[in-house]
Coordinates of N, CA, C and O in Angstrom, one line a residue:
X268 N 19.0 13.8 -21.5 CA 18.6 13.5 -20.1 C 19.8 13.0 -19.4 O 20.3 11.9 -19.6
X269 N 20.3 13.8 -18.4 CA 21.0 13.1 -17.4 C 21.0 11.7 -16.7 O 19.8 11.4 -16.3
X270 N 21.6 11.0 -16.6 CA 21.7 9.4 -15.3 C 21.7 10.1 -14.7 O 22.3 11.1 -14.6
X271 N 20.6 9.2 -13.8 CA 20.6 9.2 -12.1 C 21.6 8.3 -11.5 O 22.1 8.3 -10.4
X272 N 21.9 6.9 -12.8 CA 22.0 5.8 -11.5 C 23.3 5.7 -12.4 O 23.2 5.8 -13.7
X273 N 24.4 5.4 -11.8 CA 25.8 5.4 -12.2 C 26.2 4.0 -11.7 O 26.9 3.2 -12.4
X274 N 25.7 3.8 -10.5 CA 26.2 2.6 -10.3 C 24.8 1.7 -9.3 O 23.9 2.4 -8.9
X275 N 24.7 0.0 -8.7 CA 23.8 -0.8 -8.7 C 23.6 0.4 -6.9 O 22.5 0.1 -6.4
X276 N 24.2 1.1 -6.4 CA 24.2 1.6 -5.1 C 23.4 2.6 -5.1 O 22.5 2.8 -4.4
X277 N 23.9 3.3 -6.2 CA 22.4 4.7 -6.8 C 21.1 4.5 -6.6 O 20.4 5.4 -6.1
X278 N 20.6 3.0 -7.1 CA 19.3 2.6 -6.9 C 18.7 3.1 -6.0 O 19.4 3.5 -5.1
X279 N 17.1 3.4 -5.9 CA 16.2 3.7 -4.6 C 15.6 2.3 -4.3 O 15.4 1.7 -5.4
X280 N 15.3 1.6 -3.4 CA 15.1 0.5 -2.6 C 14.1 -0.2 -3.5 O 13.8 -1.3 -3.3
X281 N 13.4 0.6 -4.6 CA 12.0 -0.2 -5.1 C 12.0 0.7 -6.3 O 11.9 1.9 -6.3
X282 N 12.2 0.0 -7.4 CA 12.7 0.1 -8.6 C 11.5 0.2 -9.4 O 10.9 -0.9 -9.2
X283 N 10.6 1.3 -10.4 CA 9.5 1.4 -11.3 C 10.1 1.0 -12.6 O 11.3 0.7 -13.0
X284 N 9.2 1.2 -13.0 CA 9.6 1.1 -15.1 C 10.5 2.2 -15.1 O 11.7 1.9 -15.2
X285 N 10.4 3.1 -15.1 CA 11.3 3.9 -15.2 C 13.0 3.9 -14.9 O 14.0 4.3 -15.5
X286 N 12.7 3.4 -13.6 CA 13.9 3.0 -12.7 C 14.8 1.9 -13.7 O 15.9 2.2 -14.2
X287 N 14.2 0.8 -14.0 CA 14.5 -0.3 -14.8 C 15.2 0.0 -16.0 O 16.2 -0.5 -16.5
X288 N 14.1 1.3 -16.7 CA 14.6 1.5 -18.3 C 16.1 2.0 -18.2 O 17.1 1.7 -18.9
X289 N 15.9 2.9 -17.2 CA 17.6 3.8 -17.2 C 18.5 2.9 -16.6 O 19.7 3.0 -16.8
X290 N 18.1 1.9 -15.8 CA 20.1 1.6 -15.1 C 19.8 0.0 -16.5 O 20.7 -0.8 -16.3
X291 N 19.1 -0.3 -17.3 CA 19.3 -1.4 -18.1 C 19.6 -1.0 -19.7 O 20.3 -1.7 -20.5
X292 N 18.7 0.5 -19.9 CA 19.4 1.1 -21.1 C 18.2 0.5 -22.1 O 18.3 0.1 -23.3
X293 N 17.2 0.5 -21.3 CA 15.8 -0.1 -22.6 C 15.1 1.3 -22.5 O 15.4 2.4 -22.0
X294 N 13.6 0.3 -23.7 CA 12.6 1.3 -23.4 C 11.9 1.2 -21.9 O 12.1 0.5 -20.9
X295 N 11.2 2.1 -22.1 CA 10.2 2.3 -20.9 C 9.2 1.1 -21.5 O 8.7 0.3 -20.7
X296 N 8.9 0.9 -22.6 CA 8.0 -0.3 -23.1 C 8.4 -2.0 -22.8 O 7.6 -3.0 -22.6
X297 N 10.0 -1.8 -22.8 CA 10.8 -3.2 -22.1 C 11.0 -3.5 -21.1 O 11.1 -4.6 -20.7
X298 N 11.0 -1.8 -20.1 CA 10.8 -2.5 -18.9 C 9.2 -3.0 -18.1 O 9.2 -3.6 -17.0
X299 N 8.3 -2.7 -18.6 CA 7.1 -3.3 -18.4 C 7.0 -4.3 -18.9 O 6.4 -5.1 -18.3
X300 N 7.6 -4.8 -20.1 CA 7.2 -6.3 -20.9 C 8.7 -6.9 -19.5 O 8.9 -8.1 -19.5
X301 N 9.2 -6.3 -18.9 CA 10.4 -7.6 -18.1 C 9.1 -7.6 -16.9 O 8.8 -8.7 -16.5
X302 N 8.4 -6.4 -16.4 CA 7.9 -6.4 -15.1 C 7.0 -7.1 -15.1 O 6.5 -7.5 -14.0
X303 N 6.2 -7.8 -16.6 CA 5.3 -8.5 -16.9 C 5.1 -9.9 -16.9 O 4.2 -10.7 -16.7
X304 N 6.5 -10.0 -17.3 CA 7.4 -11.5 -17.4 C 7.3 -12.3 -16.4 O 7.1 -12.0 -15.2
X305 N 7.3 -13.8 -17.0 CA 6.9 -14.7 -15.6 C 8.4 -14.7 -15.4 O 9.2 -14.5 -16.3
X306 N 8.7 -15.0 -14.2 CA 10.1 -15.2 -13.6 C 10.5 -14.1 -12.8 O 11.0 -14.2 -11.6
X307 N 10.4 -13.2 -13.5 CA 10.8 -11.5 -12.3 C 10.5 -10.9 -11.7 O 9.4 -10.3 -11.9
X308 N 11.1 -10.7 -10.4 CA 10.1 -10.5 -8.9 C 9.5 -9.6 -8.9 O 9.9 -9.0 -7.9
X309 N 8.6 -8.8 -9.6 CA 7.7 -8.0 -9.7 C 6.8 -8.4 -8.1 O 6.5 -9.4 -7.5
X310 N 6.5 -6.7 -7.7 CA 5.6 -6.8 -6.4 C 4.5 -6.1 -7.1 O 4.7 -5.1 -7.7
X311 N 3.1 -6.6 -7.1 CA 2.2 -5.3 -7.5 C 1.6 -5.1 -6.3 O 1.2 -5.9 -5.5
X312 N 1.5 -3.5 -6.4 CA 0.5 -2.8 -5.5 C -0.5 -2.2 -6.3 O 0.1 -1.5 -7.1
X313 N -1.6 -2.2 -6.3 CA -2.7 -2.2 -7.1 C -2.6 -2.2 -8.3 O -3.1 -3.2 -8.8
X314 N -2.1 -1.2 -9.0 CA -1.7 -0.7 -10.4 C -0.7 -0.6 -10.4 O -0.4 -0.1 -11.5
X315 N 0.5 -0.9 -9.6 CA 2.0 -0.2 -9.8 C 2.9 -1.9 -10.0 O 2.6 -3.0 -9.6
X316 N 3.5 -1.5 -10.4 CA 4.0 -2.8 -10.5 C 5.9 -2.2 -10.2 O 6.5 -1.4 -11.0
X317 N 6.5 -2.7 -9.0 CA 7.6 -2.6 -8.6 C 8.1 -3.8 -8.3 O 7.6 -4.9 -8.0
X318 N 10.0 -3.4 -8.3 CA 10.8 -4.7 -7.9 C 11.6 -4.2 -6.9 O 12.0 -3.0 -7.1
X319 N 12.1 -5.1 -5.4 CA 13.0 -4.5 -4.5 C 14.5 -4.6 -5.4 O 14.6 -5.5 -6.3
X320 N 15.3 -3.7 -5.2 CA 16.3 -3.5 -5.5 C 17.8 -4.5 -5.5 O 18.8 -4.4 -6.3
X321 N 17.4 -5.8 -4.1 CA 18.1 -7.0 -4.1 C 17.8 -8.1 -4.7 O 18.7 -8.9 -4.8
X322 N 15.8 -8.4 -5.4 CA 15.7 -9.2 -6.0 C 16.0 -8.9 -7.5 O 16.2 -9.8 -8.3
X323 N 16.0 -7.5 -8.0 CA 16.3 -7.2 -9.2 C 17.9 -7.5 -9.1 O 18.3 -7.7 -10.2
X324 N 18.8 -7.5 -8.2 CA 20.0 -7.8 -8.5 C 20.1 -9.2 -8.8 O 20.7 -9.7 -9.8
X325 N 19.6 -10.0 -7.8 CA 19.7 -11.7 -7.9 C 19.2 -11.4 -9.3 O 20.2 -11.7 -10.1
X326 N 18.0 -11.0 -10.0 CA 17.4 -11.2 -11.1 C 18.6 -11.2 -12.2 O 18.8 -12.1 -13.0
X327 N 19.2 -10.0 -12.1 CA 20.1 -9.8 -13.2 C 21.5 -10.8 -12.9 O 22.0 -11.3 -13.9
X328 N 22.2 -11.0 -11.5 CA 23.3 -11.9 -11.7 C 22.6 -13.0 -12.5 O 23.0 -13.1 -13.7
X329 N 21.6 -14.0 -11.9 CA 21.3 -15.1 -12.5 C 21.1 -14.8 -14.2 O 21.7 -15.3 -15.2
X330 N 20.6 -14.3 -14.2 CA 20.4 -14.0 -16.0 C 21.4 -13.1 -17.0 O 21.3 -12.4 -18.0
X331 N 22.6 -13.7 -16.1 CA 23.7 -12.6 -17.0 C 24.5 -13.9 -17.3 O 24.6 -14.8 -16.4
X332 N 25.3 -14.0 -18.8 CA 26.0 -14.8 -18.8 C 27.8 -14.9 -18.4 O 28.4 -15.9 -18.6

């Protein structure tokens, strides 16, 4: 499978599980257990569960050592 996202600019403005798994290099099963997680800005709209693209960055500076 080809990358889409090469770099944090690639991103589309609202990030799915999917979106997650590839620019972090998990499963598609890890990025729902992060989107599930208390602490991470997860937005849900009915059933979907998405993150904006600037709170997933804050998310990852803060949680990077």
């Amino acid at each position: 499978m080809e990358r889409r996202f090469y770099s944090f600019n690639d991103l589309p403005t609202t990030l799915n599980a999917d979106d997650i798994a590839e620019y972090l290099g998990i499963s598609r099963a890890g990025a729902y257990n992060l989107l599930r997680s208390e602490g991470f800005p997860t937005l849900k709209i009915g059933k979907r569960m998405v993150v904006q693209k600037e709170k997933f960055k804050t998310w990852c500076d803060e949680h990077s050592a």
